[in-house]
Coordinates of C-alpha atoms in Angstrom, one line a residue:
M502 CA -28.8 -70.8 34.4
N503 CA -32.5 -70.8 33.7
P504 CA -33.2 -67.9 31.3
L505 CA -36.4 -67.1 33.3
Q506 CA -34.2 -66.1 36.2
L507 CA -32.9 -63.2 34.1
L508 CA -36.3 -61.7 33.4
P509 CA -36.4 -58.0 34.4
S510 CA -37.2 -57.1 38.0
L511 CA -40.4 -55.2 38.7
R512 CA -38.4 -52.9 40.9
R513 CA -38.1 -49.2 39.9
L514 CA -35.0 -48.0 38.2
D515 CA -33.3 -45.4 40.3
L516 CA -31.7 -43.0 37.9
N517 CA -29.3 -41.5 40.5
G518 CA -25.8 -42.3 39.3
K519 CA -27.0 -44.1 36.2
V520 CA -25.8 -43.2 32.7
A521 CA -28.3 -42.2 30.0
L522 CA -27.8 -41.5 26.3
V523 CA -30.4 -39.3 24.7
T524 CA -30.5 -38.8 20.9
G525 CA -31.9 -35.6 19.4
G526 CA -30.9 -34.2 22.8
G527 CA -30.1 -30.7 21.5
D528 CA -33.7 -29.5 21.3
G529 CA -37.4 -30.2 21.9
I530 CA -38.3 -33.5 23.7
G531 CA -34.7 -34.7 23.7
R532 CA -33.3 -31.6 25.4
A533 CA -36.1 -31.6 28.0
T534 CA -35.5 -35.3 28.6
A535 CA -31.7 -34.9 29.1
L536 CA -32.3 -32.1 31.6
A537 CA -35.0 -34.2 33.5
M538 CA -32.7 -37.2 33.6
A539 CA -29.9 -35.0 35.1
D540 CA -32.4 -33.6 37.7
R541 CA -32.9 -37.3 38.8
G542 CA -29.1 -37.6 39.3
A543 CA -28.2 -39.3 36.0
L544 CA -25.1 -38.7 34.1
V545 CA -26.2 -37.8 30.6
A546 CA -24.7 -38.1 27.1
V547 CA -26.5 -35.6 24.9
L548 CA -26.3 -36.6 21.2
D549 CA -27.4 -34.4 18.4
R550 CA -26.3 -33.7 14.8
D551 CA -26.2 -30.1 15.9
G552 CA -23.1 -30.1 18.0
V553 CA -23.5 -26.5 19.3
A554 CA -27.0 -27.4 20.6
A555 CA -25.7 -30.5 22.3
K556 CA -22.9 -28.5 24.0
Q557 CA -25.5 -25.9 25.2
V558 CA -27.5 -28.6 26.9
T559 CA -24.4 -30.2 28.5
A560 CA -23.4 -26.7 29.8
E561 CA -26.9 -26.4 31.4
I562 CA -26.4 -29.8 33.1
G563 CA -22.7 -29.2 34.0
E564 CA -19.8 -30.6 32.1
A565 CA -18.8 -32.9 34.9
R566 CA -22.1 -34.7 34.7
A567 CA -22.7 -34.6 30.9
L568 CA -21.1 -35.4 27.6
A569 CA -21.9 -33.7 24.3
I570 CA -21.7 -35.9 21.2
T571 CA -22.1 -34.6 17.7
A572 CA -23.4 -37.5 15.6
D573 CA -26.2 -38.3 13.1
V574 CA -28.3 -41.3 13.9
T575 CA -28.3 -42.3 10.2
D576 CA -24.5 -42.8 10.4
R577 CA -24.2 -46.4 11.7
D578 CA -20.4 -46.3 12.2
G579 CA -20.8 -42.9 13.9
M580 CA -23.3 -44.2 16.3
E581 CA -21.1 -47.2 17.3
L582 CA -18.4 -44.7 18.0
A583 CA -20.8 -42.6 20.1
V584 CA -21.8 -45.5 22.3
A585 CA -18.2 -46.4 22.8
Q586 CA -17.5 -42.8 23.7
V587 CA -20.2 -42.9 26.4
V588 CA -18.9 -46.1 28.0
E589 CA -15.3 -44.8 27.9
R590 CA -16.3 -41.6 29.6
F591 CA -18.6 -42.9 32.2
G592 CA -17.7 -46.6 32.5
R593 CA -21.2 -47.9 31.9
L594 CA -24.5 -47.3 30.0
D595 CA -27.9 -47.9 31.7
V596 CA -30.5 -46.1 29.6
V597 CA -30.8 -45.3 25.9
V598 CA -33.5 -42.8 24.8
A599 CA -33.9 -43.1 21.0
N600 CA -35.7 -39.8 20.4
A601 CA -34.2 -38.3 17.3
G602 CA -36.8 -37.9 14.5
I603 CA -37.9 -35.6 11.7
T604 CA -41.2 -34.6 10.2
P605 CA -41.5 -34.0 6.4
P606 CA -43.8 -31.3 4.9
P607 CA -47.4 -32.5 4.4
A608 CA -47.8 -34.4 1.1
T609 CA -49.7 -37.2 -0.5
L610 CA -48.1 -40.4 -1.5
R611 CA -49.1 -39.6 -5.0
T612 CA -47.0 -36.5 -5.2
L613 CA -44.3 -36.8 -2.6
D614 CA -40.6 -36.9 -3.5
P615 CA -39.4 -40.5 -2.8
A616 CA -36.2 -39.0 -1.4
D617 CA -38.3 -37.6 1.5
F618 CA -39.7 -41.0 2.2
D619 CA -36.2 -42.4 2.4
R620 CA -34.9 -39.6 4.5
V621 CA -37.7 -40.0 7.1
M622 CA -37.2 -43.7 7.3
A623 CA -33.5 -43.4 7.6
V624 CA -33.9 -41.1 10.7
N625 CA -37.1 -42.3 12.4
L626 CA -36.7 -46.0 11.9
T627 CA -33.2 -47.0 10.9
G628 CA -31.8 -44.3 13.2
V629 CA -33.4 -46.1 16.2
L630 CA -31.8 -49.4 15.2
N631 CA -28.5 -47.6 14.8
T632 CA -28.9 -46.1 18.2
V633 CA -30.0 -49.1 20.2
Q634 CA -28.1 -52.0 18.6
P635 CA -24.5 -50.8 19.5
A636 CA -25.7 -50.2 23.1
I637 CA -27.2 -53.7 23.7
E638 CA -24.2 -55.4 25.3
A639 CA -23.6 -52.5 27.6
L640 CA -27.3 -52.4 28.5
I641 CA -27.4 -56.2 29.2
E642 CA -24.4 -55.7 31.5
Q643 CA -26.3 -53.2 33.6
R644 CA -29.8 -54.7 33.2
G645 CA -30.7 -51.4 31.7
H646 CA -33.6 -49.8 29.9
I647 CA -34.5 -48.5 26.4
V648 CA -36.9 -45.8 25.4
V649 CA -38.1 -45.7 21.8
V650 CA -40.0 -42.5 21.1
A651 CA -42.8 -43.6 18.8
S652 CA -46.0 -41.4 18.3
C653 CA -49.7 -41.5 18.4
A654 CA -49.3 -41.0 14.7
A655 CA -48.7 -44.7 14.6
F656 CA -52.4 -45.2 15.0
S657 CA -53.7 -42.0 13.4
P658 CA -55.3 -41.7 10.0
P659 CA -52.4 -41.6 7.5
A660 CA -53.6 -38.8 5.3
G661 CA -51.4 -36.0 4.2
G662 CA -48.6 -37.2 6.4
A663 CA -48.4 -40.9 5.7
V664 CA -44.6 -41.0 5.5
Y665 CA -44.2 -39.9 9.2
M666 CA -47.0 -42.2 10.3
V667 CA -45.6 -45.2 8.5
S668 CA -42.2 -44.5 10.1
K669 CA -43.7 -44.3 13.6
A670 CA -45.8 -47.5 13.1
A671 CA -42.7 -49.3 12.0
V672 CA -40.6 -48.1 14.9
E673 CA -43.4 -49.2 17.2
V674 CA -42.9 -52.8 15.9
L675 CA -39.1 -52.4 16.2
A676 CA -39.5 -51.4 19.9
R677 CA -41.7 -54.5 20.4
A678 CA -39.1 -56.7 18.9
F679 CA -36.4 -55.3 21.2
K680 CA -38.8 -55.8 24.1
L681 CA -39.4 -59.5 23.4
E682 CA -35.8 -60.3 22.4
L683 CA -34.1 -58.6 25.3
A684 CA -36.5 -59.5 28.2
A685 CA -34.6 -62.6 29.1
H686 CA -31.4 -60.6 29.3
G687 CA -32.8 -58.3 31.9
V688 CA -33.3 -55.3 29.6
T689 CA -36.6 -53.5 29.6
V690 CA -38.2 -51.3 26.9
T691 CA -40.6 -48.4 26.9
T692 CA -42.5 -47.4 23.8
S693 CA -43.4 -43.7 24.2
Y694 CA -46.5 -42.4 22.3
F695 CA -47.0 -38.7 22.0
G696 CA -49.8 -36.7 20.4
F697 CA -49.0 -33.1 19.7
V698 CA -45.9 -31.7 21.4
D699 CA -45.1 -28.0 21.1
T700 CA -41.7 -28.2 19.6
A701 CA -40.0 -26.2 16.8
L702 CA -40.3 -29.2 14.5
A703 CA -44.0 -29.5 15.1
R704 CA -44.7 -25.8 14.7
A705 CA -42.9 -25.8 11.4
T706 CA -45.2 -28.6 10.1
L707 CA -48.4 -27.8 11.9
D708 CA -48.5 -24.0 12.2
D709 CA -46.2 -22.5 9.5
D710 CA -47.5 -24.7 6.7
P711 CA -51.1 -23.5 5.9
I712 CA -52.4 -26.9 4.8
G713 CA -50.7 -28.6 7.7
H714 CA -52.5 -26.1 10.0
E715 CA -55.8 -27.0 8.4
I716 CA -55.2 -30.7 8.8
T717 CA -54.4 -30.2 12.4
A718 CA -57.4 -28.0 13.0
A719 CA -59.6 -30.8 11.9
V720 CA -58.4 -33.0 14.8
P721 CA -61.1 -32.9 17.5
W722 CA -60.6 -32.0 21.2
P723 CA -59.1 -33.3 23.3
L724 CA -56.8 -35.1 20.8
N725 CA -55.6 -31.7 19.5
V726 CA -54.3 -30.6 22.9
R727 CA -50.6 -29.8 22.8
I728 CA -48.2 -30.6 25.6
T729 CA -44.9 -29.0 26.3
P730 CA -41.6 -30.8 25.8
E731 CA -41.1 -30.7 29.5
A732 CA -44.4 -32.6 30.0
A733 CA -43.3 -35.1 27.4
A734 CA -39.9 -35.5 29.2
R735 CA -41.7 -36.2 32.5
T736 CA -43.6 -38.9 30.8
I737 CA -40.4 -40.5 29.5
V738 CA -38.5 -40.3 32.7
G739 CA -41.5 -41.7 34.7
G740 CA -41.7 -44.6 32.3
V741 CA -38.0 -45.3 32.7
E742 CA -38.2 -45.2 36.5
R743 CA -41.2 -47.6 36.4
R744 CA -39.8 -49.7 33.6
S745 CA -43.1 -49.2 31.9
A746 CA -43.9 -51.2 28.7
S747 CA -45.5 -48.0 27.2
T748 CA -46.4 -44.5 28.0
T749 CA -48.9 -42.2 26.2
A750 CA -49.3 -38.4 26.5
P751 CA -51.7 -36.8 26.5
L752 CA -53.8 -39.6 28.0
A753 CA -56.7 -38.8 25.7
W754 CA -54.9 -40.7 23.0
A755 CA -54.7 -43.9 25.0
P756 CA -58.1 -45.3 24.2
L757 CA -57.5 -44.8 20.4
G758 CA -54.3 -46.8 20.8
V759 CA -56.0 -49.6 22.6
L760 CA -59.0 -49.7 20.3
R761 CA -57.3 -49.0 17.0
G762 CA -58.3 -52.3 15.5
V763 CA -61.9 -51.4 15.8
V764 CA -61.8 -47.6 15.6
G765 CA -59.3 -47.4 12.8
P766 CA -61.4 -49.1 10.1
L767 CA -64.5 -47.1 11.1
L768 CA -62.6 -43.8 11.1
D769 CA -61.1 -44.6 7.7
A770 CA -64.6 -45.4 6.3
F771 CA -65.8 -42.0 7.5
L772 CA -62.8 -40.0 6.3
M773 CA -63.0 -41.6 2.8
R774 CA -66.4 -39.8 2.4
D775 CA -65.4 -36.6 4.2
P776 CA -65.4 -33.7 1.7
R777 CA -63.1 -31.6 4.0
L778 CA -60.3 -34.2 3.8
A779 CA -60.8 -34.6 0.1
R780 CA -60.4 -30.8 -0.3
L781 CA -57.3 -30.7 1.8
L782 CA -55.6 -33.6 -0.1
A783 CA -56.5 -31.9 -3.4
Q784 CA -54.8 -28.7 -2.2
L785 CA -51.7 -30.7 -1.3
E786 CA -51.6 -32.2 -4.8
E787 CA -52.2 -28.9 -6.4
R788 CA -49.3 -27.3 -4.5
A789 CA -47.1 -30.1 -5.5
G790 CA -48.1 -29.7 -9.1
A791 CA -47.4 -26.0 -9.0
A792 CA -43.9 -26.6 -7.5
S793 CA -42.9 -29.1 -10.1

């Protein structure tokens, strides 16, 4: 068979009766996405390292149409078992939403604990590989779809939060690789970019941390607008149904993503001379010195 005959159809993906696996599904964007998928008629596997939270979401959906899985995306063997559990329960797997992620406390690369770097990469990058790779054969069988939740942080200035931004830039490339490699097998991929989403994780980093709050306050409108997890979920589900190559929310971030090759260097040159940023970075390093 000519491989070109296997290229994904441009037809919409009807979620009714399909099976979706959502990681980080116990809270925030993941929870909202699991509920939104169920509203479209999908059967949903809600995976979270917090098993109680995962069970609460499945109870909201209805246990006949949902499956709670307690697993950590950094556990490769555990994720293989999780995918197998989904296929055993529902008989198929059509959509994987690799959403699980963590945000470290604001820090400079000079003073951060390398263990924090390793932990963020293990969840935000390797965790996506651990989620998607075991599901590939099942997705090929159904000509399914993958969502990789990246971030507008992938093209934001990496100052004071470089670890998170590096992880999201890396996962963006990982999603691109899946997209290119799986296209001939009929599997499509969406890379979802989000700006500020009002989750408990974001509030802990951006609001509860005084320096994180100052860094966020320096972001100009409309880039600093926060969206709800439900709005983020609608973006994800819409991207799945359209088999979109990418989605961005809020849309104000989209031009920066497109023009990053031009805007990025200019913005870096400006920020390198910005006394406000220098002051905030100095505060981060002073705090790290005081804590050591």
